[in-house]
mmCIF file of C-alpha atoms and ligand atoms in Angstrom:
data_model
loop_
_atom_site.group_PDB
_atom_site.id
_atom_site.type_symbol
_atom_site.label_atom_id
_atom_site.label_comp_id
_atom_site.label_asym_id
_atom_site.label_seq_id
_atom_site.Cartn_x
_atom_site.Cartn_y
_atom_site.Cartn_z
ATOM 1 C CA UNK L 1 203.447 315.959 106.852
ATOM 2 C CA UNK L 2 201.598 317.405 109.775
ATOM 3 C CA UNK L 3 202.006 316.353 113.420
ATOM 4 C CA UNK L 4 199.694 317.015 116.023
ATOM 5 C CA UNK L 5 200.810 317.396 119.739
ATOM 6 C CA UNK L 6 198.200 316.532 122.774
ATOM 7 C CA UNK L 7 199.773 317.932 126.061
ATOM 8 C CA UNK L 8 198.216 318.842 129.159
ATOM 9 C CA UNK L 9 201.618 320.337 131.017
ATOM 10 C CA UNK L 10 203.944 322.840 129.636
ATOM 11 C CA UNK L 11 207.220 320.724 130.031
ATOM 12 C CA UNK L 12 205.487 317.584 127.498
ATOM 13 C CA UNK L 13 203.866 320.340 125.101
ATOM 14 C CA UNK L 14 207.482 321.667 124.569
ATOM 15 C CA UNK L 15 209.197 318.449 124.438
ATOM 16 C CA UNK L 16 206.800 316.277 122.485
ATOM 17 C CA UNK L 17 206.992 320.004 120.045
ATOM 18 C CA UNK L 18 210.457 319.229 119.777
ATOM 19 C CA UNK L 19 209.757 315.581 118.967
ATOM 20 C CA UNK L 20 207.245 316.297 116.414
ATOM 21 C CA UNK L 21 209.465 318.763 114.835
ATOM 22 C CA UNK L 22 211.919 315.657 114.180
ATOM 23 C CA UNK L 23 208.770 314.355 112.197
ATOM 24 C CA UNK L 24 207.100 316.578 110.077
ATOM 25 C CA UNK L 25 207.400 319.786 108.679
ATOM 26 C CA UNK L 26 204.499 321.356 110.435
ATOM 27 C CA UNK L 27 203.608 321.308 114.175
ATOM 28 C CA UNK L 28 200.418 322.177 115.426
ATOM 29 C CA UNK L 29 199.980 322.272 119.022
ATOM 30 C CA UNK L 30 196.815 321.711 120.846
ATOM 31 C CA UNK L 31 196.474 323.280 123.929
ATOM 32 C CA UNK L 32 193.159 322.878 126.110
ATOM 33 C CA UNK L 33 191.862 324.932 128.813
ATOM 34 C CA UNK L 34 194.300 327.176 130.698
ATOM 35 C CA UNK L 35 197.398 325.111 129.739
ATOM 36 C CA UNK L 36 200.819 327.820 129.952
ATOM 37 C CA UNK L 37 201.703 327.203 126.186
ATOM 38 C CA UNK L 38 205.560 327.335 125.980
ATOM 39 C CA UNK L 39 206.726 330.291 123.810
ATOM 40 C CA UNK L 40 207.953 329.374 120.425
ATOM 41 C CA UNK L 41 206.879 325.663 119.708
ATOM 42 C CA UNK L 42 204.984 324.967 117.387
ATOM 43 C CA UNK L 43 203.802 326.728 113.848
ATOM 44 C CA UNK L 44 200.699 326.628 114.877
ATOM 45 C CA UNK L 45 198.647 326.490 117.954
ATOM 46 C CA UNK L 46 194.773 325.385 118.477
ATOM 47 C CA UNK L 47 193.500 326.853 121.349
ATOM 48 C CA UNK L 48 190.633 324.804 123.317
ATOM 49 C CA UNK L 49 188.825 326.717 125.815
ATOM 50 C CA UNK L 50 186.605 324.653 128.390
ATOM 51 C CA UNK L 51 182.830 326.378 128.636
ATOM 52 C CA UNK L 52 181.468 326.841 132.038
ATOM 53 C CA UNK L 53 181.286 323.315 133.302
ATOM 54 C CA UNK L 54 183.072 320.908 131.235
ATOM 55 C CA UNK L 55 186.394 318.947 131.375
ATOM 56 C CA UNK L 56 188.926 318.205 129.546
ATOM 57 C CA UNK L 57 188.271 314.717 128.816
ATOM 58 C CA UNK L 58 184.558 316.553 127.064
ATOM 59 C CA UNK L 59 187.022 318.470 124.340
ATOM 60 C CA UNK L 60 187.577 315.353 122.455
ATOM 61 C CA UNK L 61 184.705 316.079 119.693
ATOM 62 C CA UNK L 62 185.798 319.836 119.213
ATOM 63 C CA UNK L 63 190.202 318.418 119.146
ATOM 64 C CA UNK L 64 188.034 315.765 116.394
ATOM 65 C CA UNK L 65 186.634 318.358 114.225
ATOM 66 C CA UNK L 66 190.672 320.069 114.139
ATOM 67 C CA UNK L 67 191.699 317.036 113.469
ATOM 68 C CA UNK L 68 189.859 316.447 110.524
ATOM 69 C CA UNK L 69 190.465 319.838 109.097
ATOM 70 C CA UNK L 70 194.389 319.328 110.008
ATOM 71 C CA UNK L 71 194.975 315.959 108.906
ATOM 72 C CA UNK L 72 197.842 315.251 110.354
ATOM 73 C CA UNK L 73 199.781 312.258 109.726
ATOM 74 C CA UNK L 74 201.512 311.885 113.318
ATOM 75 C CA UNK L 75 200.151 312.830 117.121
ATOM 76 C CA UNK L 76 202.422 312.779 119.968
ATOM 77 C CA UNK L 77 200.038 312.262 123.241
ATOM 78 C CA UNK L 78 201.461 313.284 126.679
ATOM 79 C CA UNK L 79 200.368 310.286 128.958
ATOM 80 C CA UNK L 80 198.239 311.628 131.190
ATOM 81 C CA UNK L 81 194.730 310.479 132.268
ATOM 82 C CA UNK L 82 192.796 313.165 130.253
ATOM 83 C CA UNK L 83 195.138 313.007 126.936
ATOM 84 C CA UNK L 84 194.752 309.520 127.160
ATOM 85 C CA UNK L 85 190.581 310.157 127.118
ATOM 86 C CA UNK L 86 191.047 312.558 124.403
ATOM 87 C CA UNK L 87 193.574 310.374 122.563
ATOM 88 C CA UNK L 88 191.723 307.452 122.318
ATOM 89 C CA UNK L 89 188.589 309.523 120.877
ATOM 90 C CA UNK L 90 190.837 311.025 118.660
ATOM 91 C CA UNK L 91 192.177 307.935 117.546
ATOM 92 C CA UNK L 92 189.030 305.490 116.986
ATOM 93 C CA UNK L 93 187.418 308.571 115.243
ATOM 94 C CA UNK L 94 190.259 308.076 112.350
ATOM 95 C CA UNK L 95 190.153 304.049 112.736
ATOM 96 C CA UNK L 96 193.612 304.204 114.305
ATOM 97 C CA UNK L 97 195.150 302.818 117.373
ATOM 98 C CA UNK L 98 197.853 304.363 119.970
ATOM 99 C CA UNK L 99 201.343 303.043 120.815
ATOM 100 C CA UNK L 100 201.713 304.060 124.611
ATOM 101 C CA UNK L 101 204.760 304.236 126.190
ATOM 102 C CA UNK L 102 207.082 304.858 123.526
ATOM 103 C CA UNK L 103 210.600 304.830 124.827
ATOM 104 C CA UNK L 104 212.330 305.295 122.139
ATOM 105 C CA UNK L 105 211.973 306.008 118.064
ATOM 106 C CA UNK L 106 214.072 304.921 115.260
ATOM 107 C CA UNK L 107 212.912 306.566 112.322
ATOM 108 C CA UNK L 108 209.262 305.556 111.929
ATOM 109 C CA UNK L 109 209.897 302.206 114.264
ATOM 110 C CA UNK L 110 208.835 303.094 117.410
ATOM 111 C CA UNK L 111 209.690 300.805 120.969
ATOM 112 C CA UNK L 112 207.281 300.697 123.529
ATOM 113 C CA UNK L 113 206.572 298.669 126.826
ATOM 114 C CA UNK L 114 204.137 296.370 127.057
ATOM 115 C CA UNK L 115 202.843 293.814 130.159
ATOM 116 C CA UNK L 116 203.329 296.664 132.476
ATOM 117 C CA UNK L 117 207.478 296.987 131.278
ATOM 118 C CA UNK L 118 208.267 293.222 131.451
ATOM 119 C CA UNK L 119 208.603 293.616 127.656
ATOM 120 C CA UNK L 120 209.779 295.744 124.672
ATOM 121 C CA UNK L 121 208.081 295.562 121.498
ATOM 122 C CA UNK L 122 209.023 297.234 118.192
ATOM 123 C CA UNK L 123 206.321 298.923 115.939
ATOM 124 C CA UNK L 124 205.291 300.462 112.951
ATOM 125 C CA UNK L 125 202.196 302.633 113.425
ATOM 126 C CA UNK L 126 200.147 302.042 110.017
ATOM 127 C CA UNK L 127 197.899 304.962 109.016
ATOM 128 C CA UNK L 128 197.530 308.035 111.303
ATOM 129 C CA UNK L 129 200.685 307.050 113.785
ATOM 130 C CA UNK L 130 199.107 307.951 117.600
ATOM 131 C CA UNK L 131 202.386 307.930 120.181
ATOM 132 C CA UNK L 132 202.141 308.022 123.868
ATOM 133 C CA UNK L 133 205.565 309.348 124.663
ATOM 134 C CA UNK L 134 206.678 310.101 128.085
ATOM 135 C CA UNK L 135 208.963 312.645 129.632
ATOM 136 C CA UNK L 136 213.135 312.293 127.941
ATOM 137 C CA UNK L 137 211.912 310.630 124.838
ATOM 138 C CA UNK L 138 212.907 314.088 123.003
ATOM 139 C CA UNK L 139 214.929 315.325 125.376
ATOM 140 C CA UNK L 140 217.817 316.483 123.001
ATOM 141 C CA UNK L 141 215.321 317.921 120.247
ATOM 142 C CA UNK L 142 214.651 321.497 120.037
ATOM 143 C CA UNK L 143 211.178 323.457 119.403
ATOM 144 C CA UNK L 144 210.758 325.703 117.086
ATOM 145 C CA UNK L 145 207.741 327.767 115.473
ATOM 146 C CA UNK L 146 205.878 330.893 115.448
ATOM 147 C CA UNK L 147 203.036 329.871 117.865
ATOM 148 C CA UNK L 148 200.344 331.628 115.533
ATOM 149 C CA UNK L 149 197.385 330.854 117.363
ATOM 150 C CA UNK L 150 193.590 329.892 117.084
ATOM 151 C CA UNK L 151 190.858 329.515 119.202
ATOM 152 C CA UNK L 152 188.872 326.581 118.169
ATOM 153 C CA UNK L 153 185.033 326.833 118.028
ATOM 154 C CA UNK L 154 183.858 324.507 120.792
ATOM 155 C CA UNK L 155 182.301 321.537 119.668
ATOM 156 C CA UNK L 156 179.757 319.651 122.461
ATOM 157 C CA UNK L 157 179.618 316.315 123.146
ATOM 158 C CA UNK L 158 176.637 314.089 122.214
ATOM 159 C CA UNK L 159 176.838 312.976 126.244
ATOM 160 C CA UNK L 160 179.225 315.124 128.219
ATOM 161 C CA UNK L 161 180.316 314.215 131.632
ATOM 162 C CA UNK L 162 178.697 315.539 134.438
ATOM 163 C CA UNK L 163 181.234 317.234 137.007
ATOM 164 C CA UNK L 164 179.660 316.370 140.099
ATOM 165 C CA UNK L 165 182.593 317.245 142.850
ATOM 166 C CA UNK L 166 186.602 317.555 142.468
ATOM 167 C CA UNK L 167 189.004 317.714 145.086
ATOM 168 C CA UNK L 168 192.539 319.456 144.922
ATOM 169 C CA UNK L 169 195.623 316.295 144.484
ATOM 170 C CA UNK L 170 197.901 316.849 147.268
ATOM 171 C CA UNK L 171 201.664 318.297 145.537
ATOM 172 C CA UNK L 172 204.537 316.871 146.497
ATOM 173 C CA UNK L 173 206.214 320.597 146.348
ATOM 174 C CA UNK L 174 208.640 319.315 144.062
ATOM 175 C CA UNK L 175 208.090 319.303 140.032
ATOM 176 C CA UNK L 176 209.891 315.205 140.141
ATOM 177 C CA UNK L 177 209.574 315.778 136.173
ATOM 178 C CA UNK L 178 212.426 318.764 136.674
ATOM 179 C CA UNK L 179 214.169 317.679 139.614
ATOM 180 C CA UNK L 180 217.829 317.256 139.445
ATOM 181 C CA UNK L 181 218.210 314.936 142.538
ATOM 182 C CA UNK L 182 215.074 312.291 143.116
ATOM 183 C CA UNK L 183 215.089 310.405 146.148
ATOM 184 C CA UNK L 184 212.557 307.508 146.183
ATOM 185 C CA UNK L 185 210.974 305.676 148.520
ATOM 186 C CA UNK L 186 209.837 301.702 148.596
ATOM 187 C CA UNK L 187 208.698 299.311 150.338
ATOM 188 C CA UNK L 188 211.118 299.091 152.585
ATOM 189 C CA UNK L 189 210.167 301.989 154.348
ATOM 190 C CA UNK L 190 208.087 299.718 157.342
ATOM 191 C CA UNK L 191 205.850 302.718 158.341
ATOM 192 C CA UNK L 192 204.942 305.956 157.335
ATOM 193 C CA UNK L 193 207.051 308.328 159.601
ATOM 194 C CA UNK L 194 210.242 306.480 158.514
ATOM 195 C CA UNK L 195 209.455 308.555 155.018
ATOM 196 C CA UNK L 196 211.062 311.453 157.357
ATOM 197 C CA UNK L 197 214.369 309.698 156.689
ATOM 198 C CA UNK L 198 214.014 310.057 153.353
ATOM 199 C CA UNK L 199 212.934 313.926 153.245
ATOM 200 C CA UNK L 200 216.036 314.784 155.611
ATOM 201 C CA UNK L 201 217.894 313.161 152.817
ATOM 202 C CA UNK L 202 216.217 315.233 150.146
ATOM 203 C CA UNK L 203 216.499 318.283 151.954
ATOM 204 C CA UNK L 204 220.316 317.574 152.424
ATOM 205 C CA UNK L 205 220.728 316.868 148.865
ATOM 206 C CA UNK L 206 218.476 319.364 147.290
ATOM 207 C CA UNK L 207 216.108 316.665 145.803
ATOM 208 C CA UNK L 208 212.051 315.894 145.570
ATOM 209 C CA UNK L 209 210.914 312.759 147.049
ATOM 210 C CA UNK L 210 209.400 310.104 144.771
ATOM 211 C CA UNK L 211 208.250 306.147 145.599
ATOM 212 C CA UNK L 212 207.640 303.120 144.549
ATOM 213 C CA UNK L 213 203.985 302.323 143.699
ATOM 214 C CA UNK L 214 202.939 300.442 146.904
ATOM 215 C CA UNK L 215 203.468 303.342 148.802
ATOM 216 C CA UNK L 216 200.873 305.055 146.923
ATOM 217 C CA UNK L 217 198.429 303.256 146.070
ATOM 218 C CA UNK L 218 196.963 300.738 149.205
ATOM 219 C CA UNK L 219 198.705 302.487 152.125
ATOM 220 C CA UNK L 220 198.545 306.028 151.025
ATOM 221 C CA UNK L 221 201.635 307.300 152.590
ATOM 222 C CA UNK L 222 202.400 309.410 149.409
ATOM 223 C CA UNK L 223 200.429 310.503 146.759
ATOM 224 C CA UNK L 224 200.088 308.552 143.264
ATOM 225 C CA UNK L 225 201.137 311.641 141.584
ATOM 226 C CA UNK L 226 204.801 311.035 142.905
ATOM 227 C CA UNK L 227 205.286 307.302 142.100
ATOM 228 C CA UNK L 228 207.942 306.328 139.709
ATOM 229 C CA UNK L 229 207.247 303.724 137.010
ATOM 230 C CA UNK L 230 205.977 302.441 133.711
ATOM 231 C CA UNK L 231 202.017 303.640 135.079
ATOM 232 C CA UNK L 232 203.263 306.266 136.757
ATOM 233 C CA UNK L 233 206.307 308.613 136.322
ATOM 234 C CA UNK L 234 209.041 308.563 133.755
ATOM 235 C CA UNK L 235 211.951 310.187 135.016
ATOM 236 C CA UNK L 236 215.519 311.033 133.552
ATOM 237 C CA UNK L 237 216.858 313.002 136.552
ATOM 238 C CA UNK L 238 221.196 313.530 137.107
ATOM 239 C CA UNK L 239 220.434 311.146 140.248
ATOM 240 C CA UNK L 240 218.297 309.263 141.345
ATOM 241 C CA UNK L 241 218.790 307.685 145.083
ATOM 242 C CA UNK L 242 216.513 304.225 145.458
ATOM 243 C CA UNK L 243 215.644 303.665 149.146
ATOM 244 C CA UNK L 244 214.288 299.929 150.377
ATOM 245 C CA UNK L 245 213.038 299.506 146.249
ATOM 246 C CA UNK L 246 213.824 295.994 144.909
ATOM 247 C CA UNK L 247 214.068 297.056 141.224
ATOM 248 C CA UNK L 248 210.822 295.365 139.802
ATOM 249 C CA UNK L 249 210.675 296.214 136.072
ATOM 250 C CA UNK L 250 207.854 298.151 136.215
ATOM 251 C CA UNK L 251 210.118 300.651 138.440
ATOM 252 C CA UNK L 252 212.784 300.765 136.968
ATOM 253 C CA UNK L 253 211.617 302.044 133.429
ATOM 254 C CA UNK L 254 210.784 304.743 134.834
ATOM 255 C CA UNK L 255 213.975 305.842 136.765
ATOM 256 C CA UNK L 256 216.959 304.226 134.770
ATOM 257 C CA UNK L 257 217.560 307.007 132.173
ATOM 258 C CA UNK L 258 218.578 308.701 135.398
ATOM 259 C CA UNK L 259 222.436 309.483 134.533
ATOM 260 C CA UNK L 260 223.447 307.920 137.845
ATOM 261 C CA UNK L 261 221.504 305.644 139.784
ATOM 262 C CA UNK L 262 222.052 304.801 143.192
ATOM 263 C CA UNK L 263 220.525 301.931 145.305
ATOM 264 C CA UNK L 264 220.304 301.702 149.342
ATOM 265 C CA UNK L 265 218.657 298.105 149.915
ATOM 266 C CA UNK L 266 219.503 295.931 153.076
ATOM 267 C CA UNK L 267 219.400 292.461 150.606
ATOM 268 C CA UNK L 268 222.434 292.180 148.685
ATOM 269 C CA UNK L 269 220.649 289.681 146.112
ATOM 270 C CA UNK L 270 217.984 292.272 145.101
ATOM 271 C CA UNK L 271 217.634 293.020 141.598
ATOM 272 C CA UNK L 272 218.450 296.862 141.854
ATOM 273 C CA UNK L 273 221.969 295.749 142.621
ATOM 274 C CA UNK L 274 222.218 294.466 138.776
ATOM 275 C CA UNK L 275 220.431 297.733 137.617
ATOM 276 C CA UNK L 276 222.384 300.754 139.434
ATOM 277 C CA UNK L 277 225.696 302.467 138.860
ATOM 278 C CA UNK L 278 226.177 302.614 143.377
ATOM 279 C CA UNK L 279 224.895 299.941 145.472
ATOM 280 C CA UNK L 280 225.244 300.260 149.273
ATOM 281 C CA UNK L 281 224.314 296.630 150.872
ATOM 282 C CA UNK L 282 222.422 297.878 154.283
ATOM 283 C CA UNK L 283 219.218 298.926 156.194
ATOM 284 C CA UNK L 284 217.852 302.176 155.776
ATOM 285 C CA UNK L 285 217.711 302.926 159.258
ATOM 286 C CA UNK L 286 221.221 303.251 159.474
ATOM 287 C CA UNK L 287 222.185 304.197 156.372
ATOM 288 C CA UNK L 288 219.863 306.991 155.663
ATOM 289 C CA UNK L 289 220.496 309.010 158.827
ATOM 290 C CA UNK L 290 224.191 308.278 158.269
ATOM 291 C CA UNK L 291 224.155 309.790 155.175
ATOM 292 C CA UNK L 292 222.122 312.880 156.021
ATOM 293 C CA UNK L 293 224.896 313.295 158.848
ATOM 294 C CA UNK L 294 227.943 313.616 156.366
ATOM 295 C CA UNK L 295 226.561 315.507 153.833
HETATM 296 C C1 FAD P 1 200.882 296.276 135.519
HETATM 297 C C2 FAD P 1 201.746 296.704 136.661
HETATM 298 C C3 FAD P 1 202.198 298.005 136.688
HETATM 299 C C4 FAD P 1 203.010 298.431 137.740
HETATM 300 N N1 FAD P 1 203.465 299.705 137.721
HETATM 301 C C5 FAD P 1 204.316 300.105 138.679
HETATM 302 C C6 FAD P 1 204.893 301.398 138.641
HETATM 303 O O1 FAD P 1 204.626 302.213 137.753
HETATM 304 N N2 FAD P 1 205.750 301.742 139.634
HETATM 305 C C7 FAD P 1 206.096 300.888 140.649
HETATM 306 O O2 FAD P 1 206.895 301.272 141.512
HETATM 307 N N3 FAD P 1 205.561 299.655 140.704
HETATM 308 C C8 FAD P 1 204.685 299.248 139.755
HETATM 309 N N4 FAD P 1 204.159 298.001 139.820
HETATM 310 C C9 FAD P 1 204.467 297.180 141.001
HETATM 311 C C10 FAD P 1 205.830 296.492 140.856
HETATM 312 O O3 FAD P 1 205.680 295.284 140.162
HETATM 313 C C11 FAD P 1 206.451 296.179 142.225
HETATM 314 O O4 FAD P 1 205.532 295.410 142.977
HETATM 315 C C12 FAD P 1 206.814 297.419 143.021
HETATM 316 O O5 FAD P 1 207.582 298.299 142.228
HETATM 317 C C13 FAD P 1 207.630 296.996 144.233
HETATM 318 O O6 FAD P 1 207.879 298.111 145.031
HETATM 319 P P1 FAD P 1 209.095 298.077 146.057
HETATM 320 O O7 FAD P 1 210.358 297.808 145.333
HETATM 321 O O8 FAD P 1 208.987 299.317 146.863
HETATM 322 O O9 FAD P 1 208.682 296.873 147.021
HETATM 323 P P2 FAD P 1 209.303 295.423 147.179
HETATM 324 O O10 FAD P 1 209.402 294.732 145.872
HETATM 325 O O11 FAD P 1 208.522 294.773 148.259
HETATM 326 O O12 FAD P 1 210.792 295.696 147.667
HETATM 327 C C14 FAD P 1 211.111 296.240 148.910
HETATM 328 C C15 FAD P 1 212.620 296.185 149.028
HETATM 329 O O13 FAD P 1 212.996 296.837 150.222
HETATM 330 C C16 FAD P 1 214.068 296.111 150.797
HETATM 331 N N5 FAD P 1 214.042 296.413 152.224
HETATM 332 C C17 FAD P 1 213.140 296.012 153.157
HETATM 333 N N6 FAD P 1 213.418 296.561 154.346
HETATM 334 C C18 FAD P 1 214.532 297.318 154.172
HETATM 335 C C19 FAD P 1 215.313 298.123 155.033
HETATM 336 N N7 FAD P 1 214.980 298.290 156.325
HETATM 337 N N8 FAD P 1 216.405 298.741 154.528
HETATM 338 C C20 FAD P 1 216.758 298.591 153.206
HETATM 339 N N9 FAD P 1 216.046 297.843 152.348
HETATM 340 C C21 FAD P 1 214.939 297.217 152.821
HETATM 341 C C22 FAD P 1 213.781 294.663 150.479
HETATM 342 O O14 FAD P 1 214.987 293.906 150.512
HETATM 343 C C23 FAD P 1 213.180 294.763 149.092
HETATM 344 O O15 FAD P 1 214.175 294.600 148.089
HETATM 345 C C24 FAD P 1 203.349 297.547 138.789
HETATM 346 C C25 FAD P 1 202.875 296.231 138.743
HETATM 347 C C26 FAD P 1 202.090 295.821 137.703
HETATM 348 C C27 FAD P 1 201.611 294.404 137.685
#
């Protein structure tokens, strides 16, 4: 069996590689636009190149037509906005559907979240199986292949999107999907230059600061590419320090493969307290700065 692998970032192309390897005997890796593809991956990799113009989401049709000549039985989808775009096209073109956020496989019975990470569901794909698999899924496998590469003849789209303006995300500075240390941020912080707390704290401990989503999205004191959870990042960092977060569900899948979790929160009956490996009962004010002193 063949197994297809949709990535948009180095790190997932080589990890969802190692995945697939787990699953078939052949790996072909499809790699659009000017994605770094990791050396020694896959047997195979498609090249997509983006004419003058177009985005990514617009290279469904031509990943369709390698698709078809592939026919591969598995395809391993990094979750981001444009795989998912691609994905999906992919996937109603061969009358299949997608599992997102796959946590975890057992054979061919995959576990995924579902309700936003309130619940766990077990599946069997039937036909082609289409997995949205986050970062730490394959984090023990190893890649392997020669990488023999083509470039795929571009196929267009009956109604390609029109790229009318694009504006450069603000980066965090810190890869969160390689960090080591992660210190997040939640509501707790009360206003937006208390977040300096928490960047003393990740300067003192060598970390990248992440948050909670309702410090993204509404008040904008971060941005959305840095929030933690089951719609936004899936973490498995050595630590991860939780600052003023409660420990809703939909965080916590995506910080508690963290090896050791740690939890600042000034309520001692909040739910991160049942969820962490180091609770400290106490505002952040005091604690924070505290910290950042004795280190
Ligand atoms: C479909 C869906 C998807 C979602 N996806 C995500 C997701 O991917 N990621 C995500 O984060 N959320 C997500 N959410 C939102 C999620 O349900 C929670 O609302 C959110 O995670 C809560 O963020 P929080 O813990 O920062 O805030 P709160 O739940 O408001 O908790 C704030 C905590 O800070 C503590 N606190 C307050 N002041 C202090 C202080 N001075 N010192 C110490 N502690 C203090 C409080 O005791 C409280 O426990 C999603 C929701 C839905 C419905």
């Amino acid at each position: 069996m063949k197994a297809f692998v949709l990535a948009e970032h180095s790190d997932a192309a080589q990890e969802l590689c190692a995945g697939a390897r787990t699953m078939a005997d052949e790996v072909v890796l499809v790699a659009i636009a000017d994605m770094e593809v990791p050396a020694a991956v896959a047997d195979k990799v498609l090249h997509v190149a983006l004419p003058e113009g177009a985005v990514v989401d617009d290279a469904a049709d031509t990943v369709i037509a390698a698709f078809d000549a592939e026919q591969p039985g598995v395809v391993l989808v990094e979750p981001t906005r444009h795989m998912k775009v691609v994905a999906g096209k992919v996937a109603a073109h061969a009358g299949a559907s997608i599992i997102p956020d796959v946590i975890e496989f057992d054979g061919d019975v995959a576990t995924d979240m579902y309700f936003g990470g309130v619940g766990m569901k077990k599946q069997k794909a039937t036909g082609v199986a289409f997995y949205g698999v986050g970062a730490g899924v394959f984090a023990e496998a190893a890649a392997s292949g020669a990488n023999a590469t083509e470039e795929l003849a571009w196929v267009a789209p009956a109604k390609a999107i029109k790229l009318v303006s694009s504006v450069p995300v603000e980066k965090s500075g810190v890869d969160l999907n390689k960090a080591d240390v992660v210190v997040a941020a939640g509501r707790g912080f009360g206003a937006e230059e208390d977040l300096q707390m928490a960047r003393d704290l990740c300067d003192k401990v060598g970390g990248g600061l992440g948050c909670s989503r309702p410090l993204t999205e509404g008040v904008n004191w971060l941005p959305t590419e840095v929030y933690v959870g089951v719609s936004g990042l899936m973490l498995s960092p050595k630590v991860y320090i939780a600052a003023g977060i409660s420990g809703q569900m939909q965080h916590m899948v995506g910080c508690n493969r963290a090896t050791t979790l740690f939890a600042i929160n000034k309520d001692k009956n909040a739910p991160i307290f049942k969820q962490c490996d180091y609770g400290l009962v106490g505002d952040i004010k005091t604690v924070l700065p505290a910290l950042v002193a004795v280190l």
